[in-house]
JSON list of C-alpha atoms in Angstrom, two decimals:
[
{"chain": "A", "resi": 1, "resn": "MET", "atom": "CA", "xyz": [-47.03, -58.97, 124.39]},
{"chain": "A", "resi": 2, "resn": "ASP", "atom": "CA", "xyz": [-43.78, -59.53, 126.37]},
{"chain": "A", "resi": 3, "resn": "GLN", "atom": "CA", "xyz": [-40.52, -57.90, 124.79]},
{"chain": "A", "resi": 4, "resn": "SER", "atom": "CA", "xyz": [-38.96, -61.88, 124.29]},
{"chain": "A", "resi": 5, "resn": "ASP", "atom": "CA", "xyz": [-42.62, -62.02, 121.78]},
{"chain": "A", "resi": 6, "resn": "LEU", "atom": "CA", "xyz": [-41.81, -58.52, 120.43]},
{"chain": "A", "resi": 7, "resn": "LEU", "atom": "CA", "xyz": [-37.63, -59.39, 119.80]},
{"chain": "A", "resi": 8, "resn": "HIS", "atom": "CA", "xyz": [-38.81, -62.51, 117.36]},
{"chain": "A", "resi": 9, "resn": "HIS", "atom": "CA", "xyz": [-41.79, -61.17, 115.44]},
{"chain": "A", "resi": 10, "resn": "TYR", "atom": "CA", "xyz": [-38.73, -58.59, 115.17]},
{"chain": "A", "resi": 11, "resn": "SER", "atom": "CA", "xyz": [-36.51, -60.87, 113.71]},
{"chain": "A", "resi": 12, "resn": "GLN", "atom": "CA", "xyz": [-38.82, -63.18, 111.32]},
{"chain": "A", "resi": 13, "resn": "GLN", "atom": "CA", "xyz": [-40.46, -59.71, 110.05]},
{"chain": "A", "resi": 14, "resn": "PHE", "atom": "CA", "xyz": [-36.17, -59.10, 109.89]},
{"chain": "A", "resi": 15, "resn": "ASN", "atom": "CA", "xyz": [-35.26, -62.03, 108.18]},
{"chain": "A", "resi": 16, "resn": "ALA", "atom": "CA", "xyz": [-38.86, -61.95, 105.48]},
{"chain": "A", "resi": 17, "resn": "ASP", "atom": "CA", "xyz": [-37.49, -58.90, 104.37]},
{"chain": "A", "resi": 18, "resn": "LEU", "atom": "CA", "xyz": [-34.19, -59.93, 103.84]},
{"chain": "A", "resi": 19, "resn": "GLU", "atom": "CA", "xyz": [-35.53, -62.91, 102.30]},
{"chain": "A", "resi": 20, "resn": "ALA", "atom": "CA", "xyz": [-38.06, -60.69, 99.65]},
{"chain": "A", "resi": 21, "resn": "ILE", "atom": "CA", "xyz": [-35.24, -58.92, 98.28]},
{"chain": "A", "resi": 22, "resn": "ARG", "atom": "CA", "xyz": [-33.72, -61.77, 97.26]},
{"chain": "A", "resi": 23, "resn": "THR", "atom": "CA", "xyz": [-36.26, -62.89, 96.05]},
{"chain": "A", "resi": 24, "resn": "LYS", "atom": "CA", "xyz": [-36.93, -59.99, 94.11]},
{"chain": "A", "resi": 25, "resn": "VAL", "atom": "CA", "xyz": [-33.74, -59.70, 92.19]},
{"chain": "A", "resi": 26, "resn": "LEU", "atom": "CA", "xyz": [-33.74, -63.82, 90.74]},
{"chain": "A", "resi": 27, "resn": "GLU", "atom": "CA", "xyz": [-37.20, -62.59, 89.28]},
{"chain": "A", "resi": 28, "resn": "MET", "atom": "CA", "xyz": [-35.64, -59.36, 87.62]},
{"chain": "A", "resi": 29, "resn": "GLY", "atom": "CA", "xyz": [-32.82, -61.93, 86.90]},
{"chain": "A", "resi": 30, "resn": "GLY", "atom": "CA", "xyz": [-34.97, -64.30, 85.46]},
{"chain": "A", "resi": 31, "resn": "LEU", "atom": "CA", "xyz": [-36.41, -61.44, 82.89]},
{"chain": "A", "resi": 32, "resn": "VAL", "atom": "CA", "xyz": [-32.16, -60.29, 82.27]},
{"chain": "A", "resi": 33, "resn": "GLU", "atom": "CA", "xyz": [-32.26, -63.76, 81.22]},
{"chain": "A", "resi": 34, "resn": "GLN", "atom": "CA", "xyz": [-34.96, -64.19, 78.89]},
{"chain": "A", "resi": 35, "resn": "GLN", "atom": "CA", "xyz": [-33.69, -60.55, 77.39]},
{"chain": "A", "resi": 36, "resn": "LEU", "atom": "CA", "xyz": [-30.85, -61.62, 76.27]},
{"chain": "A", "resi": 37, "resn": "GLU", "atom": "CA", "xyz": [-31.97, -65.15, 74.83]},
{"chain": "A", "resi": 38, "resn": "LYS", "atom": "CA", "xyz": [-34.96, -62.76, 72.80]},
{"chain": "A", "resi": 39, "resn": "ALA", "atom": "CA", "xyz": [-32.41, -60.29, 71.93]},
{"chain": "A", "resi": 40, "resn": "ILE", "atom": "CA", "xyz": [-29.88, -62.46, 70.58]},
{"chain": "A", "resi": 41, "resn": "ASP", "atom": "CA", "xyz": [-32.26, -64.82, 68.69]},
{"chain": "A", "resi": 42, "resn": "ALA", "atom": "CA", "xyz": [-33.81, -61.66, 66.98]},
{"chain": "A", "resi": 43, "resn": "LEU", "atom": "CA", "xyz": [-29.44, -60.98, 66.08]},
{"chain": "A", "resi": 44, "resn": "ASN", "atom": "CA", "xyz": [-29.62, -64.23, 64.40]},
{"chain": "A", "resi": 45, "resn": "LYS", "atom": "CA", "xyz": [-32.87, -64.61, 62.97]},
{"chain": "A", "resi": 46, "resn": "GLY", "atom": "CA", "xyz": [-32.74, -61.05, 61.91]},
{"chain": "A", "resi": 47, "resn": "GLU", "atom": "CA", "xyz": [-36.32, -60.64, 63.54]},
{"chain": "A", "resi": 48, "resn": "VAL", "atom": "CA", "xyz": [-37.65, -57.16, 63.70]},
{"chain": "A", "resi": 49, "resn": "GLU", "atom": "CA", "xyz": [-40.45, -57.33, 65.37]},
{"chain": "A", "resi": 50, "resn": "LEU", "atom": "CA", "xyz": [-39.04, -59.67, 68.34]},
{"chain": "A", "resi": 51, "resn": "ALA", "atom": "CA", "xyz": [-36.26, -57.61, 68.69]},
{"chain": "A", "resi": 52, "resn": "GLU", "atom": "CA", "xyz": [-38.70, -55.07, 69.06]},
{"chain": "A", "resi": 53, "resn": "LYS", "atom": "CA", "xyz": [-40.42, -56.76, 72.29]},
{"chain": "A", "resi": 54, "resn": "VAL", "atom": "CA", "xyz": [-37.42, -56.37, 73.73]},
{"chain": "A", "resi": 55, "resn": "VAL", "atom": "CA", "xyz": [-36.05, -52.63, 73.39]},
{"chain": "A", "resi": 56, "resn": "ALA", "atom": "CA", "xyz": [-40.29, -52.49, 74.51]},
{"chain": "A", "resi": 57, "resn": "ASN", "atom": "CA", "xyz": [-39.29, -54.39, 77.34]},
{"chain": "A", "resi": 58, "resn": "ASP", "atom": "CA", "xyz": [-36.95, -52.91, 78.72]},
{"chain": "A", "resi": 59, "resn": "TYR", "atom": "CA", "xyz": [-38.76, -50.75, 81.01]},
{"chain": "A", "resi": 60, "resn": "LYS", "atom": "CA", "xyz": [-40.10, -53.89, 82.86]},
{"chain": "A", "resi": 61, "resn": "VAL", "atom": "CA", "xyz": [-36.35, -54.35, 84.23]},
{"chain": "A", "resi": 62, "resn": "SER", "atom": "CA", "xyz": [-35.48, -50.86, 84.83]},
{"chain": "A", "resi": 63, "resn": "ALA", "atom": "CA", "xyz": [-38.31, -51.07, 87.67]},
{"chain": "A", "resi": 64, "resn": "PHE", "atom": "CA", "xyz": [-37.64, -53.98, 88.97]},
{"chain": "A", "resi": 65, "resn": "ASP", "atom": "CA", "xyz": [-34.36, -51.57, 89.60]},
{"chain": "A", "resi": 66, "resn": "VAL", "atom": "CA", "xyz": [-36.56, -49.49, 90.96]},
{"chain": "A", "resi": 67, "resn": "GLU", "atom": "CA", "xyz": [-37.84, -51.76, 93.54]},
{"chain": "A", "resi": 68, "resn": "ILE", "atom": "CA", "xyz": [-35.85, -53.15, 94.73]},
{"chain": "A", "resi": 69, "resn": "ASP", "atom": "CA", "xyz": [-33.60, -50.34, 95.53]},
{"chain": "A", "resi": 70, "resn": "GLU", "atom": "CA", "xyz": [-36.53, -48.38, 97.17]},
{"chain": "A", "resi": 71, "resn": "LEU", "atom": "CA", "xyz": [-36.61, -52.43, 99.36]},
{"chain": "A", "resi": 72, "resn": "CYS", "atom": "CA", "xyz": [-33.20, -51.93, 100.07]},
{"chain": "A", "resi": 73, "resn": "THR", "atom": "CA", "xyz": [-33.30, -48.07, 101.15]},
{"chain": "A", "resi": 74, "resn": "LYS", "atom": "CA", "xyz": [-36.04, -48.94, 103.33]},
{"chain": "A", "resi": 75, "resn": "ILE", "atom": "CA", "xyz": [-34.46, -52.49, 105.07]},
{"chain": "A", "resi": 76, "resn": "ILE", "atom": "CA", "xyz": [-31.34, -49.32, 106.41]},
{"chain": "A", "resi": 77, "resn": "ALA", "atom": "CA", "xyz": [-33.39, -47.02, 107.74]},
{"chain": "A", "resi": 78, "resn": "LEU", "atom": "CA", "xyz": [-36.00, -49.56, 109.83]},
{"chain": "A", "resi": 79, "resn": "ARG", "atom": "CA", "xyz": [-34.10, -52.06, 110.36]},
{"chain": "A", "resi": 80, "resn": "GLN", "atom": "CA", "xyz": [-30.11, -50.74, 110.41]},
{"chain": "A", "resi": 81, "resn": "PRO", "atom": "CA", "xyz": [-28.98, -54.37, 109.37]},
{"chain": "A", "resi": 82, "resn": "THR", "atom": "CA", "xyz": [-25.09, -54.81, 110.24]},
{"chain": "A", "resi": 83, "resn": "ALA", "atom": "CA", "xyz": [-22.27, -57.46, 110.01]},
{"chain": "A", "resi": 84, "resn": "SER", "atom": "CA", "xyz": [-23.78, -60.55, 107.44]},
{"chain": "A", "resi": 85, "resn": "ASP", "atom": "CA", "xyz": [-27.24, -58.75, 107.22]},
{"chain": "A", "resi": 86, "resn": "LEU", "atom": "CA", "xyz": [-25.63, -55.54, 106.63]},
{"chain": "A", "resi": 87, "resn": "ARG", "atom": "CA", "xyz": [-23.51, -57.48, 103.44]},
{"chain": "A", "resi": 88, "resn": "LEU", "atom": "CA", "xyz": [-26.71, -59.67, 101.72]},
{"chain": "A", "resi": 89, "resn": "VAL", "atom": "CA", "xyz": [-28.28, -55.75, 101.62]},
{"chain": "A", "resi": 90, "resn": "LEU", "atom": "CA", "xyz": [-24.96, -54.30, 99.73]},
{"chain": "A", "resi": 91, "resn": "THR", "atom": "CA", "xyz": [-24.96, -57.83, 97.64]},
{"chain": "A", "resi": 92, "resn": "VAL", "atom": "CA", "xyz": [-28.65, -56.80, 96.79]},
{"chain": "A", "resi": 93, "resn": "ILE", "atom": "CA", "xyz": [-28.44, -53.13, 95.79]},
{"chain": "A", "resi": 94, "resn": "LYS", "atom": "CA", "xyz": [-24.60, -53.97, 93.68]},
{"chain": "A", "resi": 95, "resn": "SER", "atom": "CA", "xyz": [-26.36, -56.89, 92.20]},
{"chain": "A", "resi": 96, "resn": "THR", "atom": "CA", "xyz": [-29.44, -54.75, 90.66]},
{"chain": "A", "resi": 97, "resn": "ALA", "atom": "CA", "xyz": [-26.93, -52.29, 89.56]},
{"chain": "A", "resi": 98, "resn": "ASP", "atom": "CA", "xyz": [-25.10, -55.03, 87.64]},
{"chain": "A", "resi": 99, "resn": "LEU", "atom": "CA", "xyz": [-28.05, -56.34, 86.28]},
{"chain": "A", "resi": 100, "resn": "GLU", "atom": "CA", "xyz": [-30.01, -53.26, 85.26]},
{"chain": "A", "resi": 101, "resn": "ARG", "atom": "CA", "xyz": [-26.79, -52.66, 83.07]},
{"chain": "A", "resi": 102, "resn": "ILE", "atom": "CA", "xyz": [-26.90, -55.99, 80.91]},
{"chain": "A", "resi": 103, "resn": "GLY", "atom": "CA", "xyz": [-29.86, -55.36, 80.94]},
{"chain": "A", "resi": 104, "resn": "ASP", "atom": "CA", "xyz": [-29.59, -52.23, 78.45]},
{"chain": "A", "resi": 105, "resn": "GLU", "atom": "CA", "xyz": [-26.91, -54.10, 76.56]},
{"chain": "A", "resi": 106, "resn": "ALA", "atom": "CA", "xyz": [-29.46, -56.67, 75.64]},
{"chain": "A", "resi": 107, "resn": "LYS", "atom": "CA", "xyz": [-31.31, -54.06, 74.29]},
{"chain": "A", "resi": 108, "resn": "ARG", "atom": "CA", "xyz": [-29.06, -52.44, 72.55]},
{"chain": "A", "resi": 109, "resn": "VAL", "atom": "CA", "xyz": [-27.89, -55.92, 70.87]},
{"chain": "A", "resi": 110, "resn": "ALA", "atom": "CA", "xyz": [-31.85, -55.74, 70.03]},
{"chain": "A", "resi": 111, "resn": "ARG", "atom": "CA", "xyz": [-31.73, -52.54, 68.11]},
{"chain": "A", "resi": 112, "resn": "MET", "atom": "CA", "xyz": [-28.51, -53.52, 66.77]},
{"chain": "A", "resi": 113, "resn": "ALA", "atom": "CA", "xyz": [-30.65, -56.54, 65.38]},
{"chain": "A", "resi": 114, "resn": "ILE", "atom": "CA", "xyz": [-33.34, -54.45, 63.68]},
{"chain": "A", "resi": 115, "resn": "ARG", "atom": "CA", "xyz": [-31.14, -52.59, 61.98]},
{"chain": "A", "resi": 116, "resn": "ALA", "atom": "CA", "xyz": [-28.83, -55.51, 60.70]},
{"chain": "A", "resi": 117, "resn": "ALA", "atom": "CA", "xyz": [-32.82, -56.99, 59.49]},
{"chain": "A", "resi": 118, "resn": "GLU", "atom": "CA", "xyz": [-31.84, -56.01, 56.01]},
{"chain": "A", "resi": 119, "resn": "SER", "atom": "CA", "xyz": [-28.44, -57.35, 55.77]},
{"chain": "A", "resi": 120, "resn": "GLU", "atom": "CA", "xyz": [-25.93, -60.56, 55.64]},
{"chain": "A", "resi": 121, "resn": "PRO", "atom": "CA", "xyz": [-22.74, -59.99, 56.04]},
{"chain": "A", "resi": 122, "resn": "GLY", "atom": "CA", "xyz": [-21.75, -63.16, 56.52]},
{"chain": "A", "resi": 123, "resn": "ARG", "atom": "CA", "xyz": [-23.46, -66.12, 57.98]},
{"chain": "A", "resi": 124, "resn": "ASN", "atom": "CA", "xyz": [-20.36, -67.62, 60.14]},
{"chain": "A", "resi": 125, "resn": "LEU", "atom": "CA", "xyz": [-19.96, -64.55, 61.67]},
{"chain": "A", "resi": 126, "resn": "TYR", "atom": "CA", "xyz": [-23.37, -64.07, 62.86]},
{"chain": "A", "resi": 127, "resn": "LEU", "atom": "CA", "xyz": [-22.81, -67.69, 64.10]},
{"chain": "A", "resi": 128, "resn": "ARG", "atom": "CA", "xyz": [-20.14, -66.62, 65.95]},
{"chain": "A", "resi": 129, "resn": "ILE", "atom": "CA", "xyz": [-22.75, -64.30, 67.52]},
{"chain": "A", "resi": 130, "resn": "GLU", "atom": "CA", "xyz": [-25.21, -66.86, 68.91]},
{"chain": "A", "resi": 131, "resn": "HIS", "atom": "CA", "xyz": [-21.84, -68.94, 70.25]},
{"chain": "A", "resi": 132, "resn": "LEU", "atom": "CA", "xyz": [-21.06, -66.22, 72.16]},
{"chain": "A", "resi": 133, "resn": "GLY", "atom": "CA", "xyz": [-24.56, -65.32, 73.48]},
{"chain": "A", "resi": 134, "resn": "THR", "atom": "CA", "xyz": [-25.41, -68.96, 74.32]},
{"chain": "A", "resi": 135, "resn": "GLN", "atom": "CA", "xyz": [-22.25, -69.12, 76.41]},
{"chain": "A", "resi": 136, "resn": "VAL", "atom": "CA", "xyz": [-23.11, -65.25, 77.54]},
{"chain": "A", "resi": 137, "resn": "ARG", "atom": "CA", "xyz": [-26.35, -66.13, 78.84]},
{"chain": "A", "resi": 138, "resn": "GLN", "atom": "CA", "xyz": [-25.32, -69.23, 80.08]},
{"chain": "A", "resi": 139, "resn": "MET", "atom": "CA", "xyz": [-22.93, -67.13, 82.72]},
{"chain": "A", "resi": 140, "resn": "LEU", "atom": "CA", "xyz": [-25.27, -65.32, 83.73]},
{"chain": "A", "resi": 141, "resn": "HIS", "atom": "CA", "xyz": [-27.62, -68.43, 84.90]},
{"chain": "A", "resi": 142, "resn": "GLN", "atom": "CA", "xyz": [-24.81, -69.90, 86.25]},
{"chain": "A", "resi": 143, "resn": "THR", "atom": "CA", "xyz": [-24.77, -66.77, 87.96]},
{"chain": "A", "resi": 144, "resn": "LEU", "atom": "CA", "xyz": [-28.29, -66.38, 89.40]},
{"chain": "A", "resi": 145, "resn": "ASP", "atom": "CA", "xyz": [-28.18, -69.87, 90.08]},
{"chain": "A", "resi": 146, "resn": "ALA", "atom": "CA", "xyz": [-24.65, -69.04, 92.34]},
{"chain": "A", "resi": 147, "resn": "PHE", "atom": "CA", "xyz": [-26.38, -66.24, 93.76]},
{"chain": "A", "resi": 148, "resn": "ALA", "atom": "CA", "xyz": [-29.33, -67.92, 94.57]},
{"chain": "A", "resi": 149, "resn": "ARG", "atom": "CA", "xyz": [-27.64, -70.44, 96.87]},
{"chain": "A", "resi": 150, "resn": "MET", "atom": "CA", "xyz": [-24.58, -67.65, 97.65]},
{"chain": "A", "resi": 151, "resn": "ASP", "atom": "CA", "xyz": [-22.52, -71.25, 96.31]},
{"chain": "A", "resi": 152, "resn": "VAL", "atom": "CA", "xyz": [-18.88, -69.48, 96.61]},
{"chain": "A", "resi": 153, "resn": "ASP", "atom": "CA", "xyz": [-17.57, -72.44, 93.79]},
{"chain": "A", "resi": 154, "resn": "GLU", "atom": "CA", "xyz": [-19.57, -71.46, 91.68]},
{"chain": "A", "resi": 155, "resn": "ALA", "atom": "CA", "xyz": [-19.52, -68.19, 91.79]},
{"chain": "A", "resi": 156, "resn": "ILE", "atom": "CA", "xyz": [-15.36, -68.74, 90.94]},
{"chain": "A", "resi": 157, "resn": "GLN", "atom": "CA", "xyz": [-16.47, -70.63, 88.14]},
{"chain": "A", "resi": 158, "resn": "VAL", "atom": "CA", "xyz": [-18.41, -67.81, 86.41]},
{"chain": "A", "resi": 159, "resn": "ALA", "atom": "CA", "xyz": [-15.10, -66.30, 86.98]},
{"chain": "A", "resi": 160, "resn": "HIS", "atom": "CA", "xyz": [-13.23, -68.29, 85.08]},
{"chain": "A", "resi": 161, "resn": "GLU", "atom": "CA", "xyz": [-16.08, -68.34, 82.25]},
{"chain": "A", "resi": 162, "resn": "ASP", "atom": "CA", "xyz": [-15.42, -65.12, 81.33]},
{"chain": "A", "resi": 163, "resn": "VAL", "atom": "CA", "xyz": [-11.95, -65.98, 80.31]},
{"chain": "A", "resi": 164, "resn": "ARG", "atom": "CA", "xyz": [-13.22, -67.63, 77.97]},
{"chain": "A", "resi": 165, "resn": "ILE", "atom": "CA", "xyz": [-15.97, -64.31, 76.92]},
{"chain": "A", "resi": 166, "resn": "ASP", "atom": "CA", "xyz": [-12.85, -63.01, 76.37]},
{"chain": "A", "resi": 167, "resn": "ARG", "atom": "CA", "xyz": [-11.17, -65.42, 74.09]},
{"chain": "A", "resi": 168, "resn": "GLU", "atom": "CA", "xyz": [-14.06, -66.23, 71.72]},
{"chain": "A", "resi": 169, "resn": "TYR", "atom": "CA", "xyz": [-14.48, -62.13, 71.77]},
{"chain": "A", "resi": 170, "resn": "GLU", "atom": "CA", "xyz": [-10.83, -61.19, 70.70]},
{"chain": "A", "resi": 171, "resn": "SER", "atom": "CA", "xyz": [-11.47, -64.23, 68.13]},
{"chain": "A", "resi": 172, "resn": "ILE", "atom": "CA", "xyz": [-14.47, -62.65, 66.72]},
{"chain": "A", "resi": 173, "resn": "MET", "atom": "CA", "xyz": [-13.00, -59.22, 67.12]},
{"chain": "A", "resi": 174, "resn": "ARG", "atom": "CA", "xyz": [-9.88, -60.04, 64.83]},
{"chain": "A", "resi": 175, "resn": "GLN", "atom": "CA", "xyz": [-12.18, -61.91, 61.88]},
{"chain": "A", "resi": 176, "resn": "SER", "atom": "CA", "xyz": [-14.86, -59.25, 61.77]},
{"chain": "A", "resi": 177, "resn": "MET", "atom": "CA", "xyz": [-11.39, -56.84, 61.02]},
{"chain": "A", "resi": 178, "resn": "THR", "atom": "CA", "xyz": [-10.36, -59.17, 58.24]},
{"chain": "A", "resi": 179, "resn": "TYR", "atom": "CA", "xyz": [-13.65, -58.91, 56.53]},
{"chain": "A", "resi": 180, "resn": "MET", "atom": "CA", "xyz": [-13.52, -55.00, 56.54]},
{"chain": "A", "resi": 181, "resn": "MET", "atom": "CA", "xyz": [-10.03, -55.28, 55.06]},
{"chain": "A", "resi": 182, "resn": "GLU", "atom": "CA", "xyz": [-11.56, -57.88, 52.39]},
{"chain": "A", "resi": 183, "resn": "ASP", "atom": "CA", "xyz": [-14.47, -55.82, 51.85]},
{"chain": "A", "resi": 184, "resn": "PRO", "atom": "CA", "xyz": [-14.62, -52.00, 52.38]},
{"chain": "A", "resi": 185, "resn": "ARG", "atom": "CA", "xyz": [-18.34, -51.85, 51.61]},
{"chain": "A", "resi": 186, "resn": "SER", "atom": "CA", "xyz": [-18.99, -54.17, 55.42]},
{"chain": "A", "resi": 187, "resn": "ILE", "atom": "CA", "xyz": [-17.55, -52.02, 57.20]},
{"chain": "A", "resi": 188, "resn": "PRO", "atom": "CA", "xyz": [-20.97, -49.50, 58.83]},
{"chain": "A", "resi": 189, "resn": "LEU", "atom": "CA", "xyz": [-23.21, -53.37, 59.48]},
{"chain": "A", "resi": 190, "resn": "LEU", "atom": "CA", "xyz": [-19.66, -55.31, 60.01]},
{"chain": "A", "resi": 191, "resn": "MET", "atom": "CA", "xyz": [-19.42, -52.51, 63.09]},
{"chain": "A", "resi": 192, "resn": "ASP", "atom": "CA", "xyz": [-22.39, -53.69, 63.76]},
{"chain": "A", "resi": 193, "resn": "ILE", "atom": "CA", "xyz": [-21.50, -57.10, 65.08]},
{"chain": "A", "resi": 194, "resn": "ILE", "atom": "CA", "xyz": [-18.73, -55.58, 67.04]},
{"chain": "A", "resi": 195, "resn": "TRP", "atom": "CA", "xyz": [-20.63, -53.29, 69.07]},
{"chain": "A", "resi": 196, "resn": "SER", "atom": "CA", "xyz": [-22.55, -56.08, 69.98]},
{"chain": "A", "resi": 197, "resn": "ALA", "atom": "CA", "xyz": [-19.64, -58.63, 70.56]},
{"chain": "A", "resi": 198, "resn": "CYS", "atom": "CA", "xyz": [-18.55, -55.68, 72.59]},
{"chain": "A", "resi": 199, "resn": "ALA", "atom": "CA", "xyz": [-22.19, -55.63, 74.09]},
{"chain": "A", "resi": 200, "resn": "LEU", "atom": "CA", "xyz": [-21.78, -59.43, 75.12]},
{"chain": "A", "resi": 201, "resn": "GLU", "atom": "CA", "xyz": [-18.88, -59.30, 76.16]},
{"chain": "A", "resi": 202, "resn": "ARG", "atom": "CA", "xyz": [-19.23, -56.58, 79.09]},
{"chain": "A", "resi": 203, "resn": "MET", "atom": "CA", "xyz": [-22.65, -59.05, 80.51]},
{"chain": "A", "resi": 204, "resn": "GLY", "atom": "CA", "xyz": [-20.14, -60.70, 80.95]},
{"chain": "A", "resi": 205, "resn": "ASP", "atom": "CA", "xyz": [-18.04, -58.73, 82.89]},
{"chain": "A", "resi": 206, "resn": "ARG", "atom": "CA", "xyz": [-21.06, -57.64, 84.89]},
{"chain": "A", "resi": 207, "resn": "CYS", "atom": "CA", "xyz": [-22.02, -61.74, 85.74]},
{"chain": "A", "resi": 208, "resn": "CYS", "atom": "CA", "xyz": [-17.60, -61.53, 86.79]},
{"chain": "A", "resi": 209, "resn": "ASN", "atom": "CA", "xyz": [-18.88, -57.98, 89.35]},
{"chain": "A", "resi": 210, "resn": "ILE", "atom": "CA", "xyz": [-21.97, -60.51, 91.04]},
{"chain": "A", "resi": 211, "resn": "SER", "atom": "CA", "xyz": [-19.92, -63.64, 92.24]},
{"chain": "A", "resi": 212, "resn": "GLU", "atom": "CA", "xyz": [-17.34, -61.23, 93.35]},
{"chain": "A", "resi": 213, "resn": "TYR", "atom": "CA", "xyz": [-20.84, -59.50, 95.23]},
{"chain": "A", "resi": 214, "resn": "ILE", "atom": "CA", "xyz": [-21.16, -63.19, 96.38]},
{"chain": "A", "resi": 215, "resn": "ILE", "atom": "CA", "xyz": [-18.10, -63.49, 97.54]},
{"chain": "A", "resi": 216, "resn": "TYR", "atom": "CA", "xyz": [-17.82, -59.98, 99.36]},
{"chain": "A", "resi": 217, "resn": "PHE", "atom": "CA", "xyz": [-20.84, -62.14, 101.11]},
{"chain": "A", "resi": 218, "resn": "VAL", "atom": "CA", "xyz": [-20.04, -64.93, 102.84]},
{"chain": "A", "resi": 219, "resn": "LYS", "atom": "CA", "xyz": [-16.55, -64.84, 102.94]},
{"chain": "A", "resi": 220, "resn": "GLY", "atom": "CA", "xyz": [-16.80, -60.96, 104.46]},
{"chain": "A", "resi": 221, "resn": "LYS", "atom": "CA", "xyz": [-13.85, -59.79, 102.10]},
{"chain": "A", "resi": 222, "resn": "ASP", "atom": "CA", "xyz": [-13.72, -57.41, 99.61]},
{"chain": "A", "resi": 223, "resn": "VAL", "atom": "CA", "xyz": [-11.93, -59.70, 96.09]},
{"chain": "A", "resi": 224, "resn": "ARG", "atom": "CA", "xyz": [-12.43, -56.45, 93.69]},
{"chain": "A", "resi": 225, "resn": "HIS", "atom": "CA", "xyz": [-9.50, -55.78, 91.47]},
{"chain": "A", "resi": 226, "resn": "THR", "atom": "CA", "xyz": [-7.66, -59.39, 93.50]},
{"chain": "A", "resi": 227, "resn": "SER", "atom": "CA", "xyz": [-6.74, -61.95, 89.92]},
{"chain": "A", "resi": 228, "resn": "LEU", "atom": "CA", "xyz": [-8.69, -65.22, 89.53]},
{"chain": "A", "resi": 229, "resn": "GLU", "atom": "CA", "xyz": [-5.87, -66.75, 90.85]},
{"chain": "A", "resi": 230, "resn": "GLN", "atom": "CA", "xyz": [-5.76, -65.38, 94.13]},
{"chain": "A", "resi": 231, "resn": "ILE", "atom": "CA", "xyz": [-9.08, -66.00, 94.92]},
{"chain": "A", "resi": 232, "resn": "GLN", "atom": "CA", "xyz": [-9.49, -69.33, 93.17]},
{"chain": "A", "resi": 233, "resn": "LYS", "atom": "CA", "xyz": [-6.38, -69.82, 95.73]},
{"chain": "A", "resi": 234, "resn": "GLU", "atom": "CA", "xyz": [-7.80, -68.23, 99.08]},
{"chain": "A", "resi": 235, "resn": "PHE", "atom": "CA", "xyz": [-11.71, -69.30, 98.57]},
{"chain": "A", "resi": 236, "resn": "GLY", "atom": "CA", "xyz": [-11.51, -72.44, 95.67]},
{"chain": "A", "resi": 237, "resn": "GLU", "atom": "CA", "xyz": [-11.84, -76.02, 96.99]}
]
């Protein structure tokens, strides 16, 4: 095999390695999305068995995190990527970390669903949590779609969705406080509702982080701690 053939083979294998880690991230994202959907269903329907499955399956999310981290470490050690290839590996590492934390939050919601299964604090609040959960799940799906296509415009839309998530979260918090003042006996259960809302809001923040990593990979600029207006102005259509 002459040197040109060797270089061609090396390049092709490198591309395959990079594509493999991107695919693994999307597989992990799909699992996290399922975990979130089941956790929200368990909370709103009082299905303890479903919630327990979410808790039990969290190890699968963690296993993806470890596997992808090992693959990225191997690529850095053996391939010594530069420029956009290095940015892709860094984007994968950071995105995987946020997906793992979203999985942790889904597990937290599931555990709260188990504790809340026997109580009824007011159906209205459950509907609000269900609505917030649906918004966050759609946001996660949009984030994964943006990652799959490395689409900057869709990544910016994810950031816009986070603004709506924050508004819904704040509304739930105000309503919960009102219930607590009207009936102090409901406070222990309502705290679970509040912590569920907090977990969902943090998931939205994690999705926002991933959208920033996408922009970093495509544009080569770190937009963390940059206002949405500035990002939109600089990179939006």
